PDB file of C-alpha atoms in Angstrom:
ATOM      1  CA  MET A   1      -3.571  13.904  -9.059  1.00  0.00           C
ATOM      2  CA  GLU A   2      -6.221  12.756  -6.586  1.00  0.00           C
ATOM      3  CA  SER A   3      -7.266   9.293  -5.481  1.00  0.00           C
ATOM      4  CA  VAL A   4     -10.380   8.861  -3.326  1.00  0.00           C
ATOM      5  CA  ARG A   5     -12.097   5.884  -1.727  1.00  0.00           C
ATOM      6  CA  ILE A   6     -15.750   6.701  -1.045  1.00  0.00           C
ATOM      7  CA  GLN A   7     -18.250   4.852   1.132  1.00  0.00           C
ATOM      8  CA  LEU A   8     -21.902   5.871   0.740  1.00  0.00           C
ATOM      9  CA  SER A   9     -24.758   5.220   3.133  1.00  0.00           C
ATOM     10  CA  GLY A  10     -27.802   7.142   1.919  1.00  0.00           C
ATOM     11  CA  ASN A  11     -26.596  10.752   1.770  1.00  0.00           C
ATOM     12  CA  ARG A  12     -23.760  10.093   4.220  1.00  0.00           C
ATOM     13  CA  ILE A  13     -20.252  10.001   2.812  1.00  0.00           C
ATOM     14  CA  LYS A  14     -17.029   8.678   4.278  1.00  0.00           C
ATOM     15  CA  ALA A  15     -14.080   9.479   2.045  1.00  0.00           C
ATOM     16  CA  TYR A  16     -10.390   8.734   2.321  1.00  0.00           C
ATOM     17  CA  GLY A  17      -8.242  10.473  -0.248  1.00  0.00           C
ATOM     18  CA  ARG A  18      -4.832  11.677  -1.303  1.00  0.00           C
ATOM     19  CA  ILE A  19      -3.822  14.635  -3.439  1.00  0.00           C
ATOM     20  CA  VAL A  20      -0.338  14.689  -4.971  1.00  0.00           C
ATOM     21  CA  SER A  21       1.041  17.779  -6.691  1.00  0.00           C
ATOM     22  CA  ALA A  22       4.342  18.317  -8.464  1.00  0.00           C
ATOM     23  CA  ALA A  23       6.292  21.506  -7.803  1.00  0.00           C
ATOM     24  CA  THR A  24       5.198  24.566  -9.795  1.00  0.00           C
ATOM     25  CA  SER A  25       6.607  28.076 -10.130  1.00  0.00           C
ATOM     26  CA  THR A  26       4.425  29.148  -7.180  1.00  0.00           C
ATOM     27  CA  ASP A  27       4.122  26.041  -4.975  1.00  0.00           C
ATOM     28  CA  PRO A  28       6.423  23.257  -3.776  1.00  0.00           C
ATOM     29  CA  ALA A  29       5.670  19.591  -4.441  1.00  0.00           C
ATOM     30  CA  PHE A  30       3.362  18.158  -1.799  1.00  0.00           C
ATOM     31  CA  SER A  31       1.110  15.305  -0.809  1.00  0.00           C
ATOM     32  CA  ALA A  32      -2.086  15.747   1.201  1.00  0.00           C
ATOM     33  CA  SER A  33      -4.126  12.899   2.643  1.00  0.00           C
ATOM     34  CA  TYR A  34      -7.598  13.415   4.071  1.00  0.00           C
ATOM     35  CA  ASP A  35     -10.440  11.730   5.901  1.00  0.00           C
ATOM     36  CA  LEU A  36     -13.924  13.244   5.454  1.00  0.00           C
ATOM     37  CA  VAL A  37     -17.228  12.387   7.132  1.00  0.00           C
ATOM     38  CA  THR A  38     -20.594  13.972   6.322  1.00  0.00           C
ATOM     39  CA  ASP A  39     -23.894  13.787   8.196  1.00  0.00           C
ATOM     40  CA  GLU A  40     -27.193  12.240   7.061  1.00  0.00           C
ATOM     41  CA  VAL A  41     -27.965  15.160   4.701  1.00  0.00           C
ATOM     42  CA  GLY A  42     -24.478  15.217   3.183  1.00  0.00           C
ATOM     43  CA  ALA A  43     -23.181  18.263   5.080  1.00  0.00           C
ATOM     44  CA  THR A  44     -19.587  18.066   6.277  1.00  0.00           C
ATOM     45  CA  LYS A  45     -19.154  16.913   9.876  1.00  0.00           C
ATOM     46  CA  ARG A  46     -15.391  16.422   9.991  1.00  0.00           C
ATOM     47  CA  LEU A  47     -12.309  16.775   7.816  1.00  0.00           C
ATOM     48  CA  SER A  48      -8.834  15.701   8.916  1.00  0.00           C
ATOM     49  CA  LEU A  49      -6.019  16.605   6.561  1.00  0.00           C
ATOM     50  CA  THR A  50      -2.289  15.802   6.674  1.00  0.00           C
ATOM     51  CA  MET A  51       0.016  17.826   4.422  1.00  0.00           C
ATOM     52  CA  THR A  52       3.464  16.460   3.595  1.00  0.00           C
ATOM     53  CA  LEU A  53       6.172  18.653   2.095  1.00  0.00           C
ATOM     54  CA  ALA A  54       9.823  17.710   1.585  1.00  0.00           C
ATOM     55  CA  GLU A  55      10.831  19.429   4.820  1.00  0.00           C
ATOM     56  CA  ARG A  56       7.841  18.877   7.126  1.00  0.00           C
ATOM     57  CA  GLU A  57       4.440  17.356   7.810  1.00  0.00           C
ATOM     58  CA  ARG A  58       1.475  19.357   9.148  1.00  0.00           C
ATOM     59  CA  GLN A  59      -2.084  18.522  10.170  1.00  0.00           C
ATOM     60  CA  LEU A  60      -5.379  20.381  10.010  1.00  0.00           C
ATOM     61  CA  SER A  61      -8.666  19.355  11.594  1.00  0.00           C
ATOM     62  CA  ILE A  62     -12.048  20.927  10.817  1.00  0.00           C
ATOM     63  CA  ALA A  63     -15.317  19.881  12.461  1.00  0.00           C
ATOM     64  CA  ARG A  64     -18.868  21.286  12.503  1.00  0.00           C
ATOM     65  CA  ASP A  65     -20.676  21.014  15.827  1.00  0.00           C
ATOM     66  CA  GLU A  66     -24.398  20.597  16.601  1.00  0.00           C
ATOM     67  CA  GLU A  67     -24.841  24.392  16.675  1.00  0.00           C
ATOM     68  CA  GLY A  68     -23.460  24.759  13.149  1.00  0.00           C
ATOM     69  CA  MET A  69     -20.207  26.286  14.350  1.00  0.00           C
ATOM     70  CA  TRP A  70     -16.905  25.165  12.859  1.00  0.00           C
ATOM     71  CA  LEU A  71     -13.946  24.198  15.022  1.00  0.00           C
ATOM     72  CA  VAL A  72     -10.612  24.535  13.234  1.00  0.00           C
ATOM     73  CA  ARG A  73      -7.414  23.137  14.730  1.00  0.00           C
ATOM     74  CA  ASP A  74      -4.464  24.256  12.651  1.00  0.00           C
ATOM     75  CA  HIS A  75      -0.968  22.849  12.204  1.00  0.00           C
ATOM     76  CA  GLN A  76       0.256  24.913  15.194  1.00  0.00           C
ATOM     77  CA  ASN A  77      -2.386  23.229  17.378  1.00  0.00           C
ATOM     78  CA  GLN A  78      -4.320  26.499  17.675  1.00  0.00           C
ATOM     79  CA  THR A  79      -8.104  26.063  17.806  1.00  0.00           C
ATOM     80  CA  SER A  80     -10.625  28.619  16.573  1.00  0.00           C
ATOM     81  CA  ARG A  81     -14.411  28.590  16.382  1.00  0.00           C
ATOM     82  CA  ALA A  82     -16.334  30.375  13.614  1.00  0.00           C
ATOM     83  CA  ALA A  83     -19.700  30.275  11.843  1.00  0.00           C
ATOM     84  CA  PHE A  84     -18.241  30.652   8.321  1.00  0.00           C
ATOM     85  CA  ASP A  85     -21.501  32.338   7.257  1.00  0.00           C
ATOM     86  CA  GLY A  86     -23.528  29.152   7.761  1.00  0.00           C
ATOM     87  CA  ALA A  87     -21.374  27.039   5.422  1.00  0.00           C
ATOM     88  CA  LEU A  88     -22.244  23.335   5.320  1.00  0.00           C
ATOM     89  CA  ASP A  89     -19.445  22.242   2.994  1.00  0.00           C
ATOM     90  CA  VAL A  90     -15.662  22.242   2.885  1.00  0.00           C
ATOM     91  CA  ASP A  91     -13.753  22.735  -0.362  1.00  0.00           C
ATOM     92  CA  VAL A  92     -10.077  21.840  -0.741  1.00  0.00           C
ATOM     93  CA  VAL A  93      -8.009  23.410  -3.524  1.00  0.00           C
ATOM     94  CA  PHE A  94      -6.678  20.853  -6.067  1.00  0.00           C
ATOM     95  CA  SER A  95      -9.497  18.400  -5.233  1.00  0.00           C
ATOM     96  CA  PRO A  96     -12.377  17.831  -7.649  1.00  0.00           C
ATOM     97  CA  PHE A  97     -13.973  15.470  -5.098  1.00  0.00           C
ATOM     98  CA  PHE A  98     -14.985  18.242  -2.681  1.00  0.00           C
ATOM     99  CA  ASN A  99     -17.046  19.962  -5.400  1.00  0.00           C
ATOM    100  CA  ALA A 100     -19.347  16.933  -5.377  1.00  0.00           C
ATOM    101  CA  LEU A 101     -20.449  17.643  -1.782  1.00  0.00           C
ATOM    102  CA  PRO A 102     -22.733  20.647  -2.517  1.00  0.00           C
ATOM    103  CA  ILE A 103     -23.818  19.170  -5.863  1.00  0.00           C
ATOM    104  CA  ARG A 104     -25.001  15.987  -4.108  1.00  0.00           C
ATOM    105  CA  ARG A 105     -26.406  17.695  -0.996  1.00  0.00           C
ATOM    106  CA  ASN A 106     -28.527  20.052  -3.127  1.00  0.00           C
ATOM    107  CA  GLU A 107     -29.410  17.253  -5.613  1.00  0.00           C
ATOM    108  CA  LEU A 108     -28.252  19.366  -8.539  1.00  0.00           C
ATOM    109  CA  HIS A 109     -27.149  16.206 -10.379  1.00  0.00           C
ATOM    110  CA  LYS A 110     -30.759  14.957 -10.219  1.00  0.00           C
ATOM    111  CA  GLY A 111     -32.153  18.146 -11.738  1.00  0.00           C
ATOM    112  CA  GLY A 112     -33.212  19.505  -8.349  1.00  0.00           C
ATOM    113  CA  GLY A 113     -32.440  22.893  -6.874  1.00  0.00           C
ATOM    114  CA  PRO A 114     -32.211  26.228  -8.656  1.00  0.00           C
ATOM    115  CA  GLU A 115     -30.495  26.856 -12.002  1.00  0.00           C
ATOM    116  CA  SER A 116     -27.749  28.757 -10.181  1.00  0.00           C
ATOM    117  CA  LEU A 117     -26.649  28.366  -6.581  1.00  0.00           C
ATOM    118  CA  THR A 118     -24.036  30.370  -4.662  1.00  0.00           C
ATOM    119  CA  LEU A 119     -22.915  28.779  -1.414  1.00  0.00           C
ATOM    120  CA  PRO A 120     -20.527  29.726   1.369  1.00  0.00           C
ATOM    121  CA  VAL A 121     -17.832  27.095   1.943  1.00  0.00           C
ATOM    122  CA  VAL A 122     -15.009  26.546   4.387  1.00  0.00           C
ATOM    123  CA  TYR A 123     -12.161  26.879   1.887  1.00  0.00           C
ATOM    124  CA  VAL A 124      -8.831  25.122   2.492  1.00  0.00           C
ATOM    125  CA  ARG A 125      -5.872  26.273   0.424  1.00  0.00           C
ATOM    126  CA  LEU A 126      -3.013  23.889  -0.237  1.00  0.00           C
ATOM    127  CA  PRO A 127      -0.132  23.713   0.440  1.00  0.00           C
ATOM    128  CA  GLU A 128      -0.553  26.628   2.897  1.00  0.00           C
ATOM    129  CA  LEU A 129      -3.299  24.895   4.924  1.00  0.00           C
ATOM    130  CA  SER A 130      -5.034  28.252   5.272  1.00  0.00           C
ATOM    131  CA  VAL A 131      -8.761  28.178   6.074  1.00  0.00           C
ATOM    132  CA  GLU A 132     -11.156  30.938   5.086  1.00  0.00           C
ATOM    133  CA  LEU A 133     -14.727  31.651   4.049  1.00  0.00           C
ATOM    134  CA  GLU A 134     -15.287  31.723   0.280  1.00  0.00           C
ATOM    135  CA  ASN A 135     -18.318  31.505  -1.999  1.00  0.00           C
ATOM    136  CA  ILE A 136     -18.650  29.000  -4.824  1.00  0.00           C
ATOM    137  CA  THR A 137     -21.297  29.257  -7.537  1.00  0.00           C
ATOM    138  CA  TYR A 138     -22.742  26.271  -9.405  1.00  0.00           C
ATOM    139  CA  THR A 139     -24.819  26.968 -12.529  1.00  0.00           C
ATOM    140  CA  ARG A 140     -26.665  24.308 -14.507  1.00  0.00           C
ATOM    141  CA  GLU A 141     -25.239  24.072 -18.051  1.00  0.00           C
ATOM    142  CA  ALA A 142     -26.217  21.844 -20.988  1.00  0.00           C
ATOM    143  CA  ASP A 143     -23.063  19.761 -20.569  1.00  0.00           C
ATOM    144  CA  GLY A 144     -22.575  19.894 -16.780  1.00  0.00           C
ATOM    145  CA  PHE A 145     -22.276  22.552 -14.111  1.00  0.00           C
ATOM    146  CA  GLY A 146     -20.615  25.906 -14.386  1.00  0.00           C
ATOM    147  CA  LEU A 147     -18.345  26.313 -11.396  1.00  0.00           C
ATOM    148  CA  LYS A 148     -16.969  29.638 -10.187  1.00  0.00           C
ATOM    149  CA  SER A 149     -14.551  29.504  -7.263  1.00  0.00           C
ATOM    150  CA  PRO A 150     -11.654  31.670  -6.052  1.00  0.00           C
ATOM    151  CA  VAL A 151      -9.238  29.688  -8.246  1.00  0.00           C
ATOM    152  CA  ALA A 152     -11.307  28.567 -11.248  1.00  0.00           C
ATOM    153  CA  GLU A 153     -14.173  29.325 -13.583  1.00  0.00           C
ATOM    154  CA  THR A 154     -15.015  26.241 -15.629  1.00  0.00           C
ATOM    155  CA  VAL A 155     -17.691  23.680 -16.495  1.00  0.00           C
ATOM    156  CA  VAL A 156     -17.477  20.333 -14.698  1.00  0.00           C
ATOM    157  CA  THR A 157     -19.283  17.143 -15.651  1.00  0.00           C
ATOM    158  CA  VAL A 158     -20.657  14.702 -13.090  1.00  0.00           C
ATOM    159  CA  ASP A 159     -21.842  11.090 -13.039  1.00  0.00           C
ATOM    160  CA  ASP A 160     -25.343   9.943 -12.031  1.00  0.00           C
ATOM    161  CA  ASP A 161     -24.300  10.042  -8.358  1.00  0.00           C
ATOM    162  CA  GLY A 162     -23.076  13.656  -8.551  1.00  0.00           C
ATOM    163  CA  PHE A 163     -19.347  12.886  -8.433  1.00  0.00           C
ATOM    164  CA  ILE A 164     -16.995  14.784 -10.734  1.00  0.00           C
ATOM    165  CA  LEU A 165     -16.072  13.068 -14.004  1.00  0.00           C
ATOM    166  CA  ASP A 166     -14.155  15.928 -15.602  1.00  0.00           C
ATOM    167  CA  TYR A 167     -12.787  19.179 -14.174  1.00  0.00           C
ATOM    168  CA  PRO A 168     -11.012  20.843 -17.136  1.00  0.00           C
ATOM    169  CA  GLY A 169      -7.495  21.941 -16.332  1.00  0.00           C
ATOM    170  CA  LEU A 170      -7.447  19.979 -13.063  1.00  0.00           C
ATOM    171  CA  ALA A 171      -8.598  16.375 -13.362  1.00  0.00           C
ATOM    172  CA  ALA A 172     -10.472  13.717 -15.308  1.00  0.00           C
ATOM    173  CA  ARG A 173     -11.670  10.460 -13.774  1.00  0.00           C
ATOM    174  CA  ILE A 174      -9.842   7.384 -15.027  1.00  0.00           C
TER     175      ILE A 174
END
């Protein structure tokens, strides 16, 4: 389950959210809270994430600098700097909200952009808090957008502002 509070100012987004997941056969139960800020074109500037498991709490901080480089400070307070193949967006597993970032930035929800778009993203896996480069593909479909990521291949529907309404198998807005 995810709950997000979003503040819009033009293409800028400030979002405060929480993801809660029950234990599964592969992952423990966890809660993750985040704070996201984008720039004036909707590209990610900063993501702060706090992961809470039964036995510990860990933080992750990701920021994109003026040169387009990403600074990642992990839960062990180690900092790394990488280009992530020119990625402008972050995607967090278990969160439909983060899929709205490239949809909005590329105006796909308004009929703009190409029929199919493959983008590099800074990909955050939960509950591990691992960060890696991945590609996500969005394809315009009659009833939404085809989405192909490392963990899913589905069709999502969006509202007039480009935010996810339904992500089959993961979430539906209520």
